[in-house]
Amino acid sequence: MNGLEQLYQQVILDHSKRRIGDGFKNIAESDPHGESHQYNPTCGDEIRVRATVADGRVTGLEWEGQGCSISMASASVLTELAVGEEREEFTQQIEAFRSVMRSRGTETPDEELLGDASAFAGVSKFPARVKCAMLAWVAAEDAVNQASHV
């Protein structure tokens, strides 16, 4: 394993423990928001994402879930990346992440756009794990779209 792969592995391990955004603490059910529940029947990973959008910007993103370290770390990285982003930039990040995940290891992530989410590039080599990494991103995309139309 080279130095970059070790760094990426450490990012995933750190986020699976820290779990940034875990728990609905700041966005109440009564606040205008979007919410999406996603489930991966292959492995049992499950996540519910709640998002708020104001003035074209993602102002809040929180989640509750259970699953493997990849899915939980991905949700944590996503939360850290998304909050404060303009909706357009957030959409670009989702598309870039989706592209890397579908590449089966052939695409190099844009680290400037994806930040710590670039650490999941190695996951794309394992098709069974791609859904784990994508679960929170699919839920967040849906929740942000809902919140944008509230």
C-alpha positions as a printed Julia matrix, in Angstrom:
150×3 Matrix{Float64}:
   0.0    0.0     0.0
   1.47   3.36   -0.99
   1.43   6.51    1.14
  -1.63   8.01   -0.56
  -3.65   4.81   -0.09
  -2.67   4.76    3.59
  -3.73   8.39    3.96
  -7.06   7.66    2.27
  -7.61   4.63    4.5
  -6.91   6.78    7.57
  -9.44   9.42    6.42
 -12.12   6.73    6.1
 -11.3    5.23    9.5
 -11.28   8.65   11.19
 -14.64   9.64    9.71
 -16.23   6.28   10.56
 -15.41   7.03   14.22
 -16.12  10.81   14.3
 -19.36  10.58   12.29
 -19.83  14.28   11.55
 -23.54  15.12   11.21
 -24.73  11.92   12.89
 -28.03  12.5    14.67
 -30.83  14.96   14.08
 -29.65  17.66   16.48
 -30.13  20.94   14.63
 -32.81  20.32   12.04
 -36.17  19.68   13.65
 -38.89  17.73   11.89
 -40.97  20.94   11.99
 -38.28  23.02   10.19
 -38.62  23.34    6.39
 -36.4   20.54    5.13
 -36.07  17.59    2.8
 -35.58  14.08    4.07
 -34.63  10.84    2.37
 -34.29   7.29    3.6
 -32.06   4.9     1.66
 -31.45   1.22    2.28
 -28.93  -1.16    0.74
 -30.55  -4.61    0.8
 -27.29  -6.26   -0.24
 -25.53  -5.5     3.04
 -28.19  -3.94    5.28
 -26.7   -0.44    5.41
 -29.38   2.16    6.06
 -29.41   5.94    6.29
 -31.87   8.79    6.67
 -30.62  12.23    5.64
 -32.27  15.53    6.53
 -31.25  18.7     4.67
 -32.09  22.38    4.68
 -31.49  24.83    1.86
 -31.73  28.62    2.03
 -30.86  31.21   -0.59
 -29.51  28.51   -2.91
 -27.08  27.16   -0.31
 -27.06  23.9     1.68
 -27.45  25.26    5.2
 -27.84  22.0     7.07
 -27.23  18.3     6.56
 -27.7   15.67    9.24
 -28.16  11.93    9.18
 -28.97   8.86   11.17
 -27.87   5.46   10.06
 -26.24   2.16   10.63
 -23.9    0.2     8.47
 -20.33  -0.55    7.59
 -17.46   1.85    8.18
 -17.45   2.85    4.5
 -21.09   3.97    4.48
 -20.85   5.78    7.82
 -17.55   7.47    6.9
 -18.99   8.52    3.55
 -21.96  10.17    5.3
 -19.59  11.99    7.65
 -17.33  13.23    4.83
 -20.36  14.3     2.81
 -21.76  16.32    5.72
 -18.47  18.12    6.25
 -18.21  18.84    2.51
 -21.81  19.87    1.79
 -22.81  22.27    4.55
 -22.33  25.83    3.35
 -21.98  24.9    -0.33
 -24.08  26.53   -3.01
 -26.59  24.04   -4.34
 -24.97  24.1    -7.79
 -21.55  23.25   -6.33
 -23.12  20.52   -4.21
 -24.69  19.0    -7.33
 -21.29  19.07   -9.07
 -19.72  17.31   -6.07
 -22.36  14.57   -6.17
 -21.88  14.04   -9.9
 -18.09  13.96   -9.54
 -18.31  11.47   -6.66
 -20.78   9.31   -8.61
 -18.45   9.33  -11.62
 -15.45   8.25   -9.53
 -17.51   5.5    -7.87
 -18.61   4.14  -11.26
 -15.08   4.21  -12.71
 -13.88   0.95  -11.12
 -10.66   2.65  -10.16
  -9.89   4.25  -13.51
 -10.82   7.84  -12.63
  -8.7   10.09  -10.45
 -10.89  12.25   -8.18
 -10.74  16.03   -8.32
  -9.45  16.64   -4.79
 -10.19  20.36   -4.98
 -13.87  19.62   -5.65
 -14.26  16.52   -3.48
 -11.88  17.13   -0.58
 -11.81  14.14    1.79
 -14.37  12.34   -0.39
 -11.43  11.62   -2.72
 -10.41   9.01   -0.15
 -13.17   6.74   -1.46
 -11.61   6.38   -4.92
 -10.18   2.99   -3.93
 -13.67   1.76   -3.03
 -14.64   2.07   -6.7
 -12.49  -1.0    -7.45
 -14.92  -3.1    -5.42
 -18.39  -2.95   -7.04
 -20.09  -4.52   -4.01
 -18.83  -1.65   -1.82
 -19.74   1.21   -4.19
 -23.34   1.19   -2.94
 -22.02   1.55    0.61
 -20.09   4.68   -0.32
 -22.94   6.11   -2.43
 -25.82   5.54    0.01
 -25.56   8.86    1.89
 -24.88  10.78   -1.33
 -28.06   9.46   -2.98
 -30.07  10.29    0.16
 -28.52  13.77    0.42
 -29.18  14.53   -3.24
 -32.85  13.62   -2.77
 -33.17  15.52    0.53
 -31.52  18.69   -0.88
 -33.8   18.54   -3.95
 -36.83  18.27   -1.66
 -35.6   21.09    0.57
 -35.05  23.32   -2.45
 -38.75  23.06   -3.29
 -40.13  23.64    0.23
